[in-house]
Amino acid sequence: MTQDEGDLDSLVRKRIRALRVAQGWSLEELASRAKLSPSTLSRIENGQRRLALDQMVTLARALDTSLDQLVETATDDVVSSPMIDAAHSQMRWPIKAEPGMSVVRQRMTNPPPDSPSRMRAHPGREWFVVLSGTAVLLLGNRRFRIETNQAAEFPTMLPHALGAEGGPCEILGIFDRDTRRGHQRDGGPQRSDNGGASARPRT
């Protein structure tokens, strides 16, 4: 066994135990789900028994994960810098594990549009949390105030718009490719027609 193989073997064993503990399961409970004896599972976790591929598949299924996730070792590019759109006071970070999804930090200074005709609708759901200040969400014919540390989530097939109230407001949101396209067709995910910002979506 090479050093890399030994490191992977040790990592998988630690991961099995960590996932079991995170579920709040005893050795007996996981062993029962994986159709193994508790002593066999104990030896697997402690490195006293060879970990066969078929056992990894069975344990991954019992732990509600995949074999790929169980043996994943990639740790490159852990830290990433944002793409900055200074014109719209926006920073965006792509989520590598979920292609098409991004995290966006947006600073807003203008209120939402005052005309229902300027509100947007598109497939998906939107989610954002207010980092500072107070945001105003127009959703259909309703108006919501979202204050610092509060979050909002809603279906985007309802006409909607977002802006600031009483001064600058910063939000952090998550959106996927489909909902981003819906915003881009209306002139960009960060702006309403009067300079306000639309919420960041998530499916």
PDB file of C-alpha atoms in Angstrom:
ATOM      1  CA  MET A   1       0.000   0.000   0.000  1.00  0.00           C
ATOM      2  CA  THR A   2       1.411   3.401  -0.981  1.00  0.00           C
ATOM      3  CA  GLN A   3       1.375   6.397   1.346  1.00  0.00           C
ATOM      4  CA  ASP A   4      -1.435   8.001  -0.659  1.00  0.00           C
ATOM      5  CA  GLU A   5      -3.497   4.817  -0.463  1.00  0.00           C
ATOM      6  CA  GLY A   6      -2.818   4.609   3.262  1.00  0.00           C
ATOM      7  CA  ASP A   7      -3.899   8.219   3.753  1.00  0.00           C
ATOM      8  CA  LEU A   8      -7.117   7.597   1.796  1.00  0.00           C
ATOM      9  CA  ASP A   9      -7.837   4.426   3.768  1.00  0.00           C
ATOM     10  CA  SER A  10      -7.400   6.304   7.052  1.00  0.00           C
ATOM     11  CA  LEU A  11      -9.525   9.215   5.816  1.00  0.00           C
ATOM     12  CA  VAL A  12     -12.397   6.931   4.776  1.00  0.00           C
ATOM     13  CA  ARG A  13     -12.378   5.155   8.142  1.00  0.00           C
ATOM     14  CA  LYS A  14     -12.441   8.464  10.041  1.00  0.00           C
ATOM     15  CA  ARG A  15     -15.193   9.733   7.764  1.00  0.00           C
ATOM     16  CA  ILE A  16     -17.342   6.648   8.387  1.00  0.00           C
ATOM     17  CA  ARG A  17     -17.049   7.144  12.128  1.00  0.00           C
ATOM     18  CA  ALA A  18     -17.658  10.912  11.906  1.00  0.00           C
ATOM     19  CA  LEU A  19     -20.789  10.427   9.787  1.00  0.00           C
ATOM     20  CA  ARG A  20     -22.064   7.774  12.170  1.00  0.00           C
ATOM     21  CA  VAL A  21     -21.528  10.032  15.190  1.00  0.00           C
ATOM     22  CA  ALA A  22     -23.133  12.974  13.372  1.00  0.00           C
ATOM     23  CA  GLN A  23     -26.258  10.844  12.860  1.00  0.00           C
ATOM     24  CA  GLY A  24     -26.248   9.981  16.554  1.00  0.00           C
ATOM     25  CA  TRP A  25     -25.959   6.274  15.802  1.00  0.00           C
ATOM     26  CA  SER A  26     -24.170   3.656  17.862  1.00  0.00           C
ATOM     27  CA  LEU A  27     -21.954   1.016  16.296  1.00  0.00           C
ATOM     28  CA  GLU A  28     -24.854  -1.387  16.606  1.00  0.00           C
ATOM     29  CA  GLU A  29     -27.281   0.913  14.795  1.00  0.00           C
ATOM     30  CA  LEU A  30     -25.022   1.545  11.803  1.00  0.00           C
ATOM     31  CA  ALA A  31     -23.954  -2.097  11.684  1.00  0.00           C
ATOM     32  CA  SER A  32     -27.609  -3.116  11.504  1.00  0.00           C
ATOM     33  CA  ARG A  33     -28.316  -0.657   8.690  1.00  0.00           C
ATOM     34  CA  ALA A  34     -25.247  -1.837   6.769  1.00  0.00           C
ATOM     35  CA  LYS A  35     -25.928  -5.525   7.518  1.00  0.00           C
ATOM     36  CA  LEU A  36     -22.557  -5.915   9.238  1.00  0.00           C
ATOM     37  CA  SER A  37     -21.743  -7.176  12.701  1.00  0.00           C
ATOM     38  CA  PRO A  38     -20.891  -4.483  15.278  1.00  0.00           C
ATOM     39  CA  SER A  39     -17.469  -6.056  15.799  1.00  0.00           C
ATOM     40  CA  THR A  40     -16.730  -5.910  12.067  1.00  0.00           C
ATOM     41  CA  LEU A  41     -17.759  -2.257  11.917  1.00  0.00           C
ATOM     42  CA  SER A  42     -15.651  -1.478  14.970  1.00  0.00           C
ATOM     43  CA  ARG A  43     -12.596  -3.062  13.363  1.00  0.00           C
ATOM     44  CA  ILE A  44     -13.264  -1.164  10.130  1.00  0.00           C
ATOM     45  CA  GLU A  45     -13.415   2.167  11.971  1.00  0.00           C
ATOM     46  CA  ASN A  46     -10.288   1.350  13.996  1.00  0.00           C
ATOM     47  CA  GLY A  47      -8.230   0.181  11.030  1.00  0.00           C
ATOM     48  CA  GLN A  48      -8.014  -3.397  12.264  1.00  0.00           C
ATOM     49  CA  ARG A  49      -9.868  -4.873   9.299  1.00  0.00           C
ATOM     50  CA  ARG A  50      -9.394  -4.411   5.552  1.00  0.00           C
ATOM     51  CA  LEU A  51     -12.022  -2.093   4.099  1.00  0.00           C
ATOM     52  CA  ALA A  52     -13.370  -3.733   0.952  1.00  0.00           C
ATOM     53  CA  LEU A  53     -15.044  -1.844  -1.885  1.00  0.00           C
ATOM     54  CA  ASP A  54     -18.369  -3.613  -1.413  1.00  0.00           C
ATOM     55  CA  GLN A  55     -18.337  -2.644   2.267  1.00  0.00           C
ATOM     56  CA  MET A  56     -17.674   1.003   1.371  1.00  0.00           C
ATOM     57  CA  VAL A  57     -20.638   0.979  -1.022  1.00  0.00           C
ATOM     58  CA  THR A  58     -22.874  -0.568   1.634  1.00  0.00           C
ATOM     59  CA  LEU A  59     -21.700   1.833   4.332  1.00  0.00           C
ATOM     60  CA  ALA A  60     -22.076   4.854   2.064  1.00  0.00           C
ATOM     61  CA  ARG A  61     -25.674   3.858   1.354  1.00  0.00           C
ATOM     62  CA  ALA A  62     -26.386   3.254   5.038  1.00  0.00           C
ATOM     63  CA  LEU A  63     -24.908   6.670   5.892  1.00  0.00           C
ATOM     64  CA  ASP A  64     -27.077   8.361   3.245  1.00  0.00           C
ATOM     65  CA  THR A  65     -24.109   9.468   1.159  1.00  0.00           C
ATOM     66  CA  SER A  66     -22.389   8.302  -2.021  1.00  0.00           C
ATOM     67  CA  LEU A  67     -19.206   6.335  -2.575  1.00  0.00           C
ATOM     68  CA  ASP A  68     -17.700   9.370  -4.349  1.00  0.00           C
ATOM     69  CA  GLN A  69     -18.344  11.556  -1.311  1.00  0.00           C
ATOM     70  CA  LEU A  70     -17.030   8.897   1.033  1.00  0.00           C
ATOM     71  CA  VAL A  71     -13.659   8.688  -0.754  1.00  0.00           C
ATOM     72  CA  GLU A  72     -13.405  12.340  -1.852  1.00  0.00           C
ATOM     73  CA  THR A  73      -9.968  13.807  -1.130  1.00  0.00           C
ATOM     74  CA  ALA A  74      -9.811  16.950  -3.287  1.00  0.00           C
ATOM     75  CA  THR A  75      -8.834  19.963  -1.175  1.00  0.00           C
ATOM     76  CA  ASP A  76      -7.484  22.238  -3.919  1.00  0.00           C
ATOM     77  CA  ASP A  77      -8.862  25.755  -4.274  1.00  0.00           C
ATOM     78  CA  VAL A  78     -10.331  25.814  -0.786  1.00  0.00           C
ATOM     79  CA  VAL A  79     -10.106  29.619  -0.691  1.00  0.00           C
ATOM     80  CA  SER A  80     -11.557  31.732  -3.493  1.00  0.00           C
ATOM     81  CA  SER A  81     -11.753  35.463  -4.127  1.00  0.00           C
ATOM     82  CA  PRO A  82     -14.953  37.162  -5.274  1.00  0.00           C
ATOM     83  CA  MET A  83     -15.674  38.483  -8.726  1.00  0.00           C
ATOM     84  CA  ILE A  84     -16.383  42.152  -8.139  1.00  0.00           C
ATOM     85  CA  ASP A  85     -18.931  44.271  -9.989  1.00  0.00           C
ATOM     86  CA  ALA A  86     -18.068  47.711  -8.637  1.00  0.00           C
ATOM     87  CA  ALA A  87     -20.736  49.428 -10.729  1.00  0.00           C
ATOM     88  CA  HIS A  88     -23.466  47.599  -8.829  1.00  0.00           C
ATOM     89  CA  SER A  89     -21.691  47.234  -5.450  1.00  0.00           C
ATOM     90  CA  GLN A  90     -21.772  43.476  -5.880  1.00  0.00           C
ATOM     91  CA  MET A  91     -19.439  40.570  -5.103  1.00  0.00           C
ATOM     92  CA  ARG A  92     -20.078  37.067  -6.428  1.00  0.00           C
ATOM     93  CA  TRP A  93     -18.528  33.716  -5.523  1.00  0.00           C
ATOM     94  CA  PRO A  94     -19.248  30.630  -7.660  1.00  0.00           C
ATOM     95  CA  ILE A  95     -19.944  27.439  -5.704  1.00  0.00           C
ATOM     96  CA  LYS A  96     -17.541  24.873  -7.148  1.00  0.00           C
ATOM     97  CA  ALA A  97     -19.441  21.852  -5.883  1.00  0.00           C
ATOM     98  CA  GLU A  98     -22.683  23.103  -7.473  1.00  0.00           C
ATOM     99  CA  PRO A  99     -21.981  24.377 -11.006  1.00  0.00           C
ATOM    100  CA  GLY A 100     -24.262  27.234 -11.908  1.00  0.00           C
ATOM    101  CA  MET A 101     -24.843  28.333  -8.307  1.00  0.00           C
ATOM    102  CA  SER A 102     -23.332  31.474  -6.817  1.00  0.00           C
ATOM    103  CA  VAL A 103     -23.262  33.385  -3.566  1.00  0.00           C
ATOM    104  CA  VAL A 104     -23.791  37.120  -4.009  1.00  0.00           C
ATOM    105  CA  ARG A 105     -23.192  40.000  -1.638  1.00  0.00           C
ATOM    106  CA  GLN A 106     -25.075  43.119  -2.692  1.00  0.00           C
ATOM    107  CA  ARG A 107     -25.179  46.658  -1.313  1.00  0.00           C
ATOM    108  CA  MET A 108     -28.388  48.565  -2.005  1.00  0.00           C
ATOM    109  CA  THR A 109     -29.130  52.217  -1.469  1.00  0.00           C
ATOM    110  CA  ASN A 110     -32.366  52.792  -3.399  1.00  0.00           C
ATOM    111  CA  PRO A 111     -35.903  51.728  -2.454  1.00  0.00           C
ATOM    112  CA  PRO A 112     -37.717  49.123  -4.552  1.00  0.00           C
ATOM    113  CA  PRO A 113     -39.603  50.366  -7.640  1.00  0.00           C
ATOM    114  CA  ASP A 114     -42.905  52.060  -6.963  1.00  0.00           C
ATOM    115  CA  SER A 115     -44.629  50.640 -10.049  1.00  0.00           C
ATOM    116  CA  PRO A 116     -45.930  47.035 -10.167  1.00  0.00           C
ATOM    117  CA  SER A 117     -44.971  46.933 -13.863  1.00  0.00           C
ATOM    118  CA  ARG A 118     -41.295  47.031 -12.817  1.00  0.00           C
ATOM    119  CA  MET A 119     -41.498  43.907 -10.658  1.00  0.00           C
ATOM    120  CA  ARG A 120     -40.039  40.639 -11.967  1.00  0.00           C
ATOM    121  CA  ALA A 121     -41.267  37.069 -12.152  1.00  0.00           C
ATOM    122  CA  HIS A 122     -39.342  33.962 -13.253  1.00  0.00           C
ATOM    123  CA  PRO A 123     -39.059  30.246 -12.376  1.00  0.00           C
ATOM    124  CA  GLY A 124     -37.365  29.223  -9.138  1.00  0.00           C
ATOM    125  CA  ARG A 125     -37.115  30.350  -5.544  1.00  0.00           C
ATOM    126  CA  GLU A 126     -35.113  33.185  -4.034  1.00  0.00           C
ATOM    127  CA  TRP A 127     -33.335  33.371  -0.698  1.00  0.00           C
ATOM    128  CA  PHE A 128     -31.359  36.154   0.952  1.00  0.00           C
ATOM    129  CA  VAL A 129     -30.281  37.292   4.403  1.00  0.00           C
ATOM    130  CA  VAL A 130     -29.858  40.925   5.430  1.00  0.00           C
ATOM    131  CA  LEU A 131     -26.331  41.606   6.700  1.00  0.00           C
ATOM    132  CA  SER A 132     -26.935  45.234   7.659  1.00  0.00           C
ATOM    133  CA  GLY A 133     -29.677  47.814   7.362  1.00  0.00           C
ATOM    134  CA  THR A 134     -33.280  47.104   6.400  1.00  0.00           C
ATOM    135  CA  ALA A 135     -34.512  45.654   3.112  1.00  0.00           C
ATOM    136  CA  VAL A 136     -37.983  45.992   1.645  1.00  0.00           C
ATOM    137  CA  LEU A 137     -39.360  43.100  -0.389  1.00  0.00           C
ATOM    138  CA  LEU A 138     -42.343  43.651  -2.656  1.00  0.00           C
ATOM    139  CA  LEU A 139     -43.976  40.291  -3.350  1.00  0.00           C
ATOM    140  CA  GLY A 140     -47.153  40.253  -5.376  1.00  0.00           C
ATOM    141  CA  ASN A 141     -49.378  42.800  -3.647  1.00  0.00           C
ATOM    142  CA  ARG A 142     -47.599  42.460  -0.283  1.00  0.00           C
ATOM    143  CA  ARG A 143     -44.746  44.427   1.266  1.00  0.00           C
ATOM    144  CA  PHE A 144     -42.236  42.940   3.736  1.00  0.00           C
ATOM    145  CA  ARG A 145     -39.578  44.615   5.890  1.00  0.00           C
ATOM    146  CA  ILE A 146     -36.552  42.370   6.437  1.00  0.00           C
ATOM    147  CA  GLU A 147     -34.173  43.640   9.104  1.00  0.00           C
ATOM    148  CA  THR A 148     -30.557  42.776   9.948  1.00  0.00           C
ATOM    149  CA  ASN A 149     -30.043  39.016  10.463  1.00  0.00           C
ATOM    150  CA  GLN A 150     -33.486  38.181   9.111  1.00  0.00           C
ATOM    151  CA  ALA A 151     -33.853  36.152   5.915  1.00  0.00           C
ATOM    152  CA  ALA A 152     -36.529  35.782   3.266  1.00  0.00           C
ATOM    153  CA  GLU A 153     -37.379  32.935   0.902  1.00  0.00           C
ATOM    154  CA  PHE A 154     -40.162  32.958  -1.665  1.00  0.00           C
ATOM    155  CA  PRO A 155     -41.277  31.528  -5.040  1.00  0.00           C
ATOM    156  CA  THR A 156     -40.130  33.786  -7.850  1.00  0.00           C
ATOM    157  CA  MET A 157     -43.157  33.145 -10.048  1.00  0.00           C
ATOM    158  CA  LEU A 158     -44.732  35.858  -7.886  1.00  0.00           C
ATOM    159  CA  PRO A 159     -43.791  39.339  -9.165  1.00  0.00           C
ATOM    160  CA  HIS A 160     -41.132  40.701  -6.822  1.00  0.00           C
ATOM    161  CA  ALA A 161     -38.604  43.471  -6.251  1.00  0.00           C
ATOM    162  CA  LEU A 162     -36.175  44.382  -3.500  1.00  0.00           C
ATOM    163  CA  GLY A 163     -34.686  47.615  -2.240  1.00  0.00           C
ATOM    164  CA  ALA A 164     -33.368  49.414   0.832  1.00  0.00           C
ATOM    165  CA  GLU A 165     -35.254  51.381   3.479  1.00  0.00           C
ATOM    166  CA  GLY A 166     -33.877  54.244   5.559  1.00  0.00           C
ATOM    167  CA  GLY A 167     -30.307  54.026   4.271  1.00  0.00           C
ATOM    168  CA  PRO A 168     -27.868  51.533   2.762  1.00  0.00           C
ATOM    169  CA  CYS A 169     -28.610  47.831   3.099  1.00  0.00           C
ATOM    170  CA  GLU A 170     -26.419  44.793   2.468  1.00  0.00           C
ATOM    171  CA  ILE A 171     -27.753  41.349   1.608  1.00  0.00           C
ATOM    172  CA  LEU A 172     -26.182  37.956   1.016  1.00  0.00           C
ATOM    173  CA  GLY A 173     -28.016  35.526  -1.222  1.00  0.00           C
ATOM    174  CA  ILE A 174     -27.695  32.282  -3.166  1.00  0.00           C
ATOM    175  CA  PHE A 175     -28.979  31.784  -6.690  1.00  0.00           C
ATOM    176  CA  ASP A 176     -28.741  29.152  -9.413  1.00  0.00           C
ATOM    177  CA  ARG A 177     -28.282  29.346 -13.175  1.00  0.00           C
ATOM    178  CA  ASP A 178     -31.987  29.330 -14.045  1.00  0.00           C
ATOM    179  CA  THR A 179     -32.973  32.133 -11.705  1.00  0.00           C
ATOM    180  CA  ARG A 180     -29.884  34.140 -12.669  1.00  0.00           C
ATOM    181  CA  ARG A 181     -30.966  33.927 -16.291  1.00  0.00           C
ATOM    182  CA  GLY A 182     -34.389  35.174 -15.286  1.00  0.00           C
ATOM    183  CA  HIS A 183     -32.811  38.277 -13.782  1.00  0.00           C
ATOM    184  CA  GLN A 184     -30.359  38.774 -16.639  1.00  0.00           C
ATOM    185  CA  ARG A 185     -33.191  38.870 -19.157  1.00  0.00           C
ATOM    186  CA  ASP A 186     -34.558  41.821 -17.177  1.00  0.00           C
ATOM    187  CA  GLY A 187     -31.247  43.697 -17.215  1.00  0.00           C
ATOM    188  CA  GLY A 188     -29.147  41.925 -14.608  1.00  0.00           C
ATOM    189  CA  PRO A 189     -29.623  40.144 -11.276  1.00  0.00           C
ATOM    190  CA  GLN A 190     -28.613  43.146  -9.232  1.00  0.00           C
ATOM    191  CA  ARG A 191     -30.875  45.958 -10.405  1.00  0.00           C
ATOM    192  CA  SER A 192     -34.496  46.958 -10.531  1.00  0.00           C
ATOM    193  CA  ASP A 193     -35.460  49.647 -13.023  1.00  0.00           C
ATOM    194  CA  ASN A 194     -35.017  52.437 -10.512  1.00  0.00           C
ATOM    195  CA  GLY A 195     -31.663  51.183  -9.206  1.00  0.00           C
ATOM    196  CA  GLY A 196     -32.945  48.898  -6.461  1.00  0.00           C
ATOM    197  CA  ALA A 197     -31.773  45.302  -6.257  1.00  0.00           C
ATOM    198  CA  SER A 198     -33.603  42.055  -6.732  1.00  0.00           C
ATOM    199  CA  ALA A 199     -33.278  39.314  -4.167  1.00  0.00           C
ATOM    200  CA  ARG A 200     -30.824  36.508  -4.742  1.00  0.00           C
ATOM    201  CA  PRO A 201     -32.524  33.219  -5.581  1.00  0.00           C
ATOM    202  CA  ARG A 202     -32.082  29.591  -4.686  1.00  0.00           C
ATOM    203  CA  THR A 203     -33.879  26.512  -5.773  1.00  0.00           C
TER     204      THR A 203
END
